[in-house]
Coordinates of C-alpha atoms in Angstrom, one line a residue:
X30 CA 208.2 107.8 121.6
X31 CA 211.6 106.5 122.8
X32 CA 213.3 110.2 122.8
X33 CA 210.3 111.3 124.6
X34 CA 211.0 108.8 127.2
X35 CA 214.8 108.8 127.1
X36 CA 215.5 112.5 126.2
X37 CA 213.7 115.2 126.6
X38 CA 213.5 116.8 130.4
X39 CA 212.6 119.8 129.5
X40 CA 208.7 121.5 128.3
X41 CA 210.2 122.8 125.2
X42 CA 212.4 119.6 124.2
X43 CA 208.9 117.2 125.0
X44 CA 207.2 119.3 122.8
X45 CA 209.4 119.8 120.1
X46 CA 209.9 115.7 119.8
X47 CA 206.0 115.4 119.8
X48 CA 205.7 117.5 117.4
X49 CA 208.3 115.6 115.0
X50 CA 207.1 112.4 116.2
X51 CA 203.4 113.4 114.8
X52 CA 204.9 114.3 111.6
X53 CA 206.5 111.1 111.5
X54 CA 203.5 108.7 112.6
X55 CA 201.1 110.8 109.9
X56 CA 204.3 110.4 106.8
X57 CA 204.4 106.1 108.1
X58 CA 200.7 106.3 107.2
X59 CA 201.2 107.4 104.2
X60 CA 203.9 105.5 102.8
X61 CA 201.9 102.6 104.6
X62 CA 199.3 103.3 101.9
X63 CA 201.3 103.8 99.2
X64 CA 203.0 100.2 100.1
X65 CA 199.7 98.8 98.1
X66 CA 199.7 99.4 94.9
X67 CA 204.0 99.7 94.7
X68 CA 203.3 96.0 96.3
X69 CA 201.2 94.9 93.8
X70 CA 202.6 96.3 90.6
X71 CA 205.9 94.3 92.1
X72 CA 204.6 90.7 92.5
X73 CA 202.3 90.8 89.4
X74 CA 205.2 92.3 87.2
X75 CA 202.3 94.2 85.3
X76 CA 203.8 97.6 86.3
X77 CA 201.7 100.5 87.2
X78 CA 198.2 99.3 85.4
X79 CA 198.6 96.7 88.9
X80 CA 197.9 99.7 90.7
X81 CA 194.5 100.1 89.6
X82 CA 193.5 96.4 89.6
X83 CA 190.8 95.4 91.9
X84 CA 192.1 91.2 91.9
X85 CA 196.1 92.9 92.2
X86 CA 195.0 95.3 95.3
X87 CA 192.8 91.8 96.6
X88 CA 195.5 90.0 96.3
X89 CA 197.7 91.7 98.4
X90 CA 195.4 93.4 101.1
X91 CA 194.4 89.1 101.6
X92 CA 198.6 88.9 102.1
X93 CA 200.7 89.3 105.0
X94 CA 201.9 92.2 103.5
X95 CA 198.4 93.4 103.8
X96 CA 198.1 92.6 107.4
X97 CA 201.2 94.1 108.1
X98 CA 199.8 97.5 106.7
X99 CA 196.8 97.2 108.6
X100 CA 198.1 96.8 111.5
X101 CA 201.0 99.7 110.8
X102 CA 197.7 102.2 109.6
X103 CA 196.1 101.6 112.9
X104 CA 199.1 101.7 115.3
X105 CA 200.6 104.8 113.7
X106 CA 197.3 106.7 113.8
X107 CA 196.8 105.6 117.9
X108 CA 200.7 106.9 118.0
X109 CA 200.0 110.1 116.4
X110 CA 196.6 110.9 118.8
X111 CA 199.1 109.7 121.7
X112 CA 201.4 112.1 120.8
X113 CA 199.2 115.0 120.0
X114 CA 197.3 114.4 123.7
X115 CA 201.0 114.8 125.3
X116 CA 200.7 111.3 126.4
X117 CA 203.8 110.5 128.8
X118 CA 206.6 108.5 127.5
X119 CA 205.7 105.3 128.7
X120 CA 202.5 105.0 127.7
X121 CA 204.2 105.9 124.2
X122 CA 206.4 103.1 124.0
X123 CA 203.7 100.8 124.5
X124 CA 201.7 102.8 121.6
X125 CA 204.6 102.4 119.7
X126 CA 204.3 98.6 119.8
X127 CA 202.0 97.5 117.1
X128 CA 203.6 100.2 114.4
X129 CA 206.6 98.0 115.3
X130 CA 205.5 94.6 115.0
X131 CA 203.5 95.6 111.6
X132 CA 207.5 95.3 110.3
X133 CA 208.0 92.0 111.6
X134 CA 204.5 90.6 110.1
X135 CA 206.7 90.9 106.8
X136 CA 209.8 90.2 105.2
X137 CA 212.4 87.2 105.1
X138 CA 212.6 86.9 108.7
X139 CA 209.0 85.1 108.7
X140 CA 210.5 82.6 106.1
X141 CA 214.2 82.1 107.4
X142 CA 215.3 80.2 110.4
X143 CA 215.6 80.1 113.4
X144 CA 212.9 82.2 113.1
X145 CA 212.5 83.4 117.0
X146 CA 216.1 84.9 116.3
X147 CA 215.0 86.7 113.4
X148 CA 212.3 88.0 114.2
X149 CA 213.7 89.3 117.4
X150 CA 216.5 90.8 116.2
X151 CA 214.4 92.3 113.5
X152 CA 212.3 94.2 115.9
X153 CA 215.3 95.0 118.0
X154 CA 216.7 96.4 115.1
X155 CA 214.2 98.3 113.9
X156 CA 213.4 100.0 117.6
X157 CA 217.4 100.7 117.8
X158 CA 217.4 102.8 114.5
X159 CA 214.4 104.3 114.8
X160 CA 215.2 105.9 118.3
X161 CA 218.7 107.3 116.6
X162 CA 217.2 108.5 113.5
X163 CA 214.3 110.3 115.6
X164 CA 216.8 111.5 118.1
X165 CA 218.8 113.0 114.9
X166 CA 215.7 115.2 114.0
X167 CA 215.0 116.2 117.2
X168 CA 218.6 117.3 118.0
X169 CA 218.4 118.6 114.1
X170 CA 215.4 120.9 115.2
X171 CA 216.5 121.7 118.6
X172 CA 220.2 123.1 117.3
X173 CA 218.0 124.8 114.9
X174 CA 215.9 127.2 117.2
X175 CA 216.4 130.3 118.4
X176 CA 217.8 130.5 121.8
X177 CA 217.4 133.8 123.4
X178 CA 219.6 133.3 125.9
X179 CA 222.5 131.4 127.4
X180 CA 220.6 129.2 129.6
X181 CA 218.2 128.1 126.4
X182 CA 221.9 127.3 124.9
X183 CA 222.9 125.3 127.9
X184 CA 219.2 123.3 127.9
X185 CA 219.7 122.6 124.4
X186 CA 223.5 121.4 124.7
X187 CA 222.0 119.4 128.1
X188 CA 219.5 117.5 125.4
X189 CA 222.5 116.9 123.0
X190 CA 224.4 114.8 125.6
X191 CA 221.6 113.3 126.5
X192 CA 220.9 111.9 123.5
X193 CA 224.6 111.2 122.7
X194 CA 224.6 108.6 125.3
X195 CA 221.2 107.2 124.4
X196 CA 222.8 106.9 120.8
X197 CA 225.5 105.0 122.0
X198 CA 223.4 102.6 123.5
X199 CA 221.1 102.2 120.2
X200 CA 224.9 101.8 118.3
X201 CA 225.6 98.5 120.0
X202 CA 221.9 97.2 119.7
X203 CA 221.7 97.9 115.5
X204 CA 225.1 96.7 115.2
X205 CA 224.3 93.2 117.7
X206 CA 221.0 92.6 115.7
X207 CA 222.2 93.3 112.2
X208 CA 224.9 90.6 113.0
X209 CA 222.6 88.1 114.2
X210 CA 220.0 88.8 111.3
X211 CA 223.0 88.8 108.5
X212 CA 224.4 85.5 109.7
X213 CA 221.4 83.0 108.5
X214 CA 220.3 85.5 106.0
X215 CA 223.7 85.1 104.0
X216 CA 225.2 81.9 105.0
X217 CA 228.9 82.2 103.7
X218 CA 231.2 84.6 102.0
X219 CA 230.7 83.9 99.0
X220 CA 227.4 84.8 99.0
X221 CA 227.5 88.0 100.7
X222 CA 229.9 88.8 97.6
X223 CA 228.0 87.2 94.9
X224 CA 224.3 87.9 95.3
X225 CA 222.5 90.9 95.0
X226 CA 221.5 90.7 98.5
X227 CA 225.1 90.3 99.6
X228 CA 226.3 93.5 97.6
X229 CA 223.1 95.5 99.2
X230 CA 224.0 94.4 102.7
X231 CA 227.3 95.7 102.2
X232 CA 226.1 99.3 100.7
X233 CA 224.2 99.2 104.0
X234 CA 227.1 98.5 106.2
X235 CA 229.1 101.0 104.8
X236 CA 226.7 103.7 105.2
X237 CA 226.3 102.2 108.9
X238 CA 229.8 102.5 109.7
X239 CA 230.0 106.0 108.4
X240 CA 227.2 107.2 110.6
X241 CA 228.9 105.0 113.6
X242 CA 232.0 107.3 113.1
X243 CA 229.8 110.7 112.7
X244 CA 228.4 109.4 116.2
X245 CA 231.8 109.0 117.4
X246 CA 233.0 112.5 116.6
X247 CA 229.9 114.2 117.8
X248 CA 230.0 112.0 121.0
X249 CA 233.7 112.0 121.6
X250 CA 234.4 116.1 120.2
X251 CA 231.7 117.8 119.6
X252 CA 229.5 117.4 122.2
X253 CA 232.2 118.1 125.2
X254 CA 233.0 121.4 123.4
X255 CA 229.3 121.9 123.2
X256 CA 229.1 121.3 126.5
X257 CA 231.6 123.1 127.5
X258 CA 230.6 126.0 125.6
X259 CA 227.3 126.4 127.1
X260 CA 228.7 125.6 130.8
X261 CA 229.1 129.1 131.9
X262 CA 225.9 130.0 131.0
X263 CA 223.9 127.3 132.3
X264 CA 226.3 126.8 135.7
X265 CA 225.3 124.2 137.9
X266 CA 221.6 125.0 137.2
X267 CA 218.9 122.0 137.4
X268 CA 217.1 121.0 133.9
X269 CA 214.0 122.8 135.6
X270 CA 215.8 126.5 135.5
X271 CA 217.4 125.3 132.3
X272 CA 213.5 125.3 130.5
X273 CA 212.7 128.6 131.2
X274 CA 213.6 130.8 128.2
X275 CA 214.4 134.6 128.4
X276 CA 215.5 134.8 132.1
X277 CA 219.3 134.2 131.5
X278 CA 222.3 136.6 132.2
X279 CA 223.6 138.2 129.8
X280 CA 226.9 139.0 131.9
X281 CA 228.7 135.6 131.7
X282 CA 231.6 135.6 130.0
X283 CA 232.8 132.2 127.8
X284 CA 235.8 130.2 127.8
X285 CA 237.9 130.2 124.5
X286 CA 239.0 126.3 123.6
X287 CA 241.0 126.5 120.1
X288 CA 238.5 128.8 119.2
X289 CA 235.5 126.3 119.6
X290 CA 233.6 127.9 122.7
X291 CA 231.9 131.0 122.0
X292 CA 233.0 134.4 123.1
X293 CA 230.0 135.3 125.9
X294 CA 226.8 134.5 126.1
X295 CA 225.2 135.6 123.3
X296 CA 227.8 133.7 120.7
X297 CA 226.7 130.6 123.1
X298 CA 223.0 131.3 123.0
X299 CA 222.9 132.1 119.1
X300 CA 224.7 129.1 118.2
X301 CA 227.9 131.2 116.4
X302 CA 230.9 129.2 117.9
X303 CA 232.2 127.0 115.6
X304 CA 231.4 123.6 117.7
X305 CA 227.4 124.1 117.6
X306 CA 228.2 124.9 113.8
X307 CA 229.8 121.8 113.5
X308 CA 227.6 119.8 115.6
X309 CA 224.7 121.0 113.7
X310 CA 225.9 120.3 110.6
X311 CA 227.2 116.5 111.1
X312 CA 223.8 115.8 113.0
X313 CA 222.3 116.7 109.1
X314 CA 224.7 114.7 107.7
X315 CA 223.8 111.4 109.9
X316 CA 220.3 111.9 109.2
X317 CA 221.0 111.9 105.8
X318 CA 222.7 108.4 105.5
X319 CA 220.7 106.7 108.0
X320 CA 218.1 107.8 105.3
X321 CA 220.1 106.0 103.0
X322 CA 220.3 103.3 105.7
X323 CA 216.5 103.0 105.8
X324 CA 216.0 102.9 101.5
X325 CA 218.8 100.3 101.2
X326 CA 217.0 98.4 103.8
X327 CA 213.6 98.4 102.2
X328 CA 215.7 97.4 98.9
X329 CA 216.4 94.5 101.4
X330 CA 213.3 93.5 102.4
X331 CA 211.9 92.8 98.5
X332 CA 215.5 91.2 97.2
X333 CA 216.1 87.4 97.6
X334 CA 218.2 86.2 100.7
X335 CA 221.8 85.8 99.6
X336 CA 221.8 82.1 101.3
X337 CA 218.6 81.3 98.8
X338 CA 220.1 82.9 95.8
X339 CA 223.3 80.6 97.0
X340 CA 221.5 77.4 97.0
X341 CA 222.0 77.8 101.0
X342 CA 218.7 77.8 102.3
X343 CA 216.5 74.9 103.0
X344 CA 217.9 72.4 100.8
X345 CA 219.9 72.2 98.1
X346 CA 219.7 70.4 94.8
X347 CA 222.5 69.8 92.2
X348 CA 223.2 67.6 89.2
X349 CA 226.0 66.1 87.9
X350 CA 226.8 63.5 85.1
X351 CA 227.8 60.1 86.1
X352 CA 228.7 58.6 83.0
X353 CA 227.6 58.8 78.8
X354 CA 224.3 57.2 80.1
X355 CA 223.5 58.4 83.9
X356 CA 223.4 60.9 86.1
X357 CA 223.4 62.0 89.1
X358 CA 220.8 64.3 91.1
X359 CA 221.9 65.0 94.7
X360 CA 219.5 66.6 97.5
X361 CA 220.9 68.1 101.0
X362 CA 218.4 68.9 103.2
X363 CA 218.3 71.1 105.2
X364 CA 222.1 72.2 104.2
X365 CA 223.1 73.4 107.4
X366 CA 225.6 72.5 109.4
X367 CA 224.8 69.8 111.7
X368 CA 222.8 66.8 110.7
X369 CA 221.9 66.7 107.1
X370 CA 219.7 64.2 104.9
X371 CA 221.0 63.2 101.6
X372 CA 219.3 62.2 98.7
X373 CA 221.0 60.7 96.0
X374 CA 219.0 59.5 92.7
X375 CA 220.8 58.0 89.8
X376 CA 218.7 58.5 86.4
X377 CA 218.7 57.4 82.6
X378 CA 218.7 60.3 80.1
X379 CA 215.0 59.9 80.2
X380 CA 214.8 60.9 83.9
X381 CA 213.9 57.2 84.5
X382 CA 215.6 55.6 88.0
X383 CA 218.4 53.7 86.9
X384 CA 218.5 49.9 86.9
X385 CA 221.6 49.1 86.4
X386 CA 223.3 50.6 89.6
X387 CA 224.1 47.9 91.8
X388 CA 225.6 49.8 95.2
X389 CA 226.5 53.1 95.9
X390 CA 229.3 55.1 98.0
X391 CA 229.8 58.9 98.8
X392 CA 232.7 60.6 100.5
X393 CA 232.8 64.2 101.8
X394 CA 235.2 66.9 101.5
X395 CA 236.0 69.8 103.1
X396 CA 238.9 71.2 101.0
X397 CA 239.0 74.5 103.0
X398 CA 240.3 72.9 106.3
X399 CA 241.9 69.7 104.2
X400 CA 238.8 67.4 106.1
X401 CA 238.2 64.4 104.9
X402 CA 237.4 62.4 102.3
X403 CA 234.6 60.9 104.8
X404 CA 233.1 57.7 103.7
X405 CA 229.2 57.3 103.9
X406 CA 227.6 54.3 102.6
X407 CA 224.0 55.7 102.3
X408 CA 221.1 52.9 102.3
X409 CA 218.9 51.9 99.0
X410 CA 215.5 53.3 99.3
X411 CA 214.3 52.2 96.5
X412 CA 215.3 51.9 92.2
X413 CA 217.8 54.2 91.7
X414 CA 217.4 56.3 95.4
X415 CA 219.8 56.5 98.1
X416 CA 219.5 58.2 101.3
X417 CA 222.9 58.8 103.7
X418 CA 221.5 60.6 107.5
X419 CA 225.0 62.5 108.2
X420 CA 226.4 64.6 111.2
X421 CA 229.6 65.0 109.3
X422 CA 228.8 69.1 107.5
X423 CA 230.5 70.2 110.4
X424 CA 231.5 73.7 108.4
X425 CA 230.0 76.2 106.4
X426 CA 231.2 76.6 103.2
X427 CA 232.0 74.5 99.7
X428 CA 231.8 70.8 100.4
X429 CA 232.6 68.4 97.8
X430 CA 231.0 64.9 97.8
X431 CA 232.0 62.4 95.6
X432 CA 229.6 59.9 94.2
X433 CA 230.5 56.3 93.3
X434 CA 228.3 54.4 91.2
X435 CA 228.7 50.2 90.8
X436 CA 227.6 49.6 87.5
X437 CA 228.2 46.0 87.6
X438 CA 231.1 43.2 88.9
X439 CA 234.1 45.3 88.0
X440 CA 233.2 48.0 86.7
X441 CA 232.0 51.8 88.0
X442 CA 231.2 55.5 87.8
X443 CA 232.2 58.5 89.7
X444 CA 231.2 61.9 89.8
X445 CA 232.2 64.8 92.4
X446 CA 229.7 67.7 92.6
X447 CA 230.2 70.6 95.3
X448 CA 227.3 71.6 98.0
X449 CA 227.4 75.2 99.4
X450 CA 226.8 74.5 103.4
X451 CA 224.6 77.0 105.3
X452 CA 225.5 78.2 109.0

């Protein structure tokens, strides 16, 4: 839908992206179906006999994983009738819409905060790399077909710098999204290193920066020389003349850049210089990884948040000795920087509150930036419960807090435990 709108100019390049865009809307409803019974067999653990279980299949067609393949079966069948009837490109967009939003019914953004920012820059995410992945095919099958003649040549090299600036655009909107999505998905640096979530996002990002630099050469190279190639043929002609196939001139002769342009007309029009070669074959290449791209990211969508698998999300819990007798269970919540609630409960080995603590003190630590230690004298709450309201997690990252226990006149307990802070 969005190269149809942003693309192709021509007959011949509209119809070539509808047709590709059908086969694309009719494979989504099929891995749409497929995302049943893989779903079930996953949350049951019962492997493929899952597939065939009535209660499984219930269980997650009542989901929102089941919603969100409902609404993707219907919105990719309306896309693919859209398509087929030559609908224009706006109307396709807005067909698009529902298919789109079926990706956002699911996933970690509906469970993360802020969850207006994740589920934004999910959807802008996933608009953003689908229009470069379809654009890929498109341009795939365009450099692909036959062109009988040099202005065919100079249509097609027309559609690849069209798309090259389009490309550009959906560049800066994956990359700005990704970023926003990572931040309160991972939390710090040690969890992005640590957690399996962390170690896929990077797979991901690698694979993203290595299409980001087959974009650049293509954009920056390739498609000038392209260009340039098919210039003589095409002239100064509108993208009306450049549709019509098999009325060129054969007599026009090419420029010879390093050995990149072709050598006349019909080394332009039959795609023999060595730039359309080129082009062609880092435009299969891109498709390729953003493939890649689009498995890791399902990986993604089914693998624990690195800030949960940290302890970062939500609240965090931790226990810690105190002395032979006690100990010490600490809650944060939420565990964000910013204002935090802290929970502090000192228990006998039976997991009894203790009676025998008569005050309690904390200070907090921030050994990364040398901050602190901050003294907070939490209030008593009740037989061995403590609660400290504190604006003073001013920094992601490991903070230590130190508890100290009165056990009496003179004497006292201590015990330091360390908190993983959230953005």
């Amino acid at each position: 839908a969005g190269i149809v709108a942003l693309v192709a100019r021509t007959r011949a390049d509209r119809t070539l992206a509808r047709r590709w865009g059908v086969r694309g809307a009719v494979a989504l409803v099929g891995l749409a179906v497929l995302s049943i019974p893989v779903q079930a067999a996953a949350v049951t653990g019962d492997g493929l006999g899952a597939a065939v279980s009535i209660d499984a299949l219930r269980e997650v067609l009542t989901s929102p994983v089941g919603t969100a393949v409902a609404v993707r079966l219907v919105g990719s069948a309306v896309l693919s009738m859209l398509l087929a009837a030559g609908a224009g490109g706006g109307l396709l967009v807005v067909g698009a819409v529902p298919t789109l939003g079926s990706f956002v019914l699911e996933g970690h953004q509906r469970t993360v905060e802020p969850l207006w920012l994740l589920a934004g820059s999910d959807a802008i995410h996933l608009a953003a790399a689908a229009v470069w992945l379809a654009g890929l095919i498109t341009i795939g099958a365009a450099l692909r077909r036959p062109q009988r003649d040099a202005q065919g040549a100079a249509a097609t090299a027309r559609l690849v710098g069209r798309f090259s600036a389009v490309a550009l655009a959906t560049v800066g909107a994956v990359t700005v999204s990704g970023v926003a999505m990572a931040v309160p998905l991972v939390g710090t640096g040690d969890a992005l290193l640590q957690t399996s979530y962390g170690r896929l996002l990077l797979v991901k990002l690698t694979a993203v920066l290595v299409v980001v630099g087959l974009a650049a050469y293509n954009r920056q190279r390739l498609v000038p020389r392209v260009l340039a190639a098919a210039a003589p043929a095409g002239g100064a002609e509108d993208e009306t003349a450049a549709a019509h196939e098999g009325g060129g001139d054969d007599g026009g002769g090419g420029d010879h850049d390093r050995g990149d342009h072709a050598s006349g007309d019909a080394g332009v029009a039959s795609g023999s210089s060595p730039a359309w070669r080129r082009l062609a074959t880092t435009v299969r290449v891109e498709a390729v990884v953003l493939l890649v791209v689009a498995l890791v990211t399902g990986s993604l969508a089914t693998t624990q948040p690195a800030s949960e698998a940290a302890g970062l999300g939500g609240w965090y819990e931790v226990t810690s000795p105190l002395d032979e007798a006690l100990e010490v269970d600490l809650v944060v919540d939420p565990n964000r920087v910013g204002r935090n609630t802290i929970h502090i409960y000192v228990l006998d080995r039976t997991g009894r509150p203790a009676e025998e603590v008569d005050d309690l003190t904390l200070e907090l630590t921030y050994p990364e930036q040398d901050l602190g230690p901050i003294a907070v004298e939490p209030f008593f709450a009740g037989t061995g419960h403590w609660i400290a309201t504190v604006d003073d997690l001013t920094f992601p990252g490991d903070w230590e807090i130190e508890v100290t226990a009165g056990l009496g006149r003179f004497d006292e307990a201590s015990t330091t435990v360390t908190v993983p802070v959230a953005w």
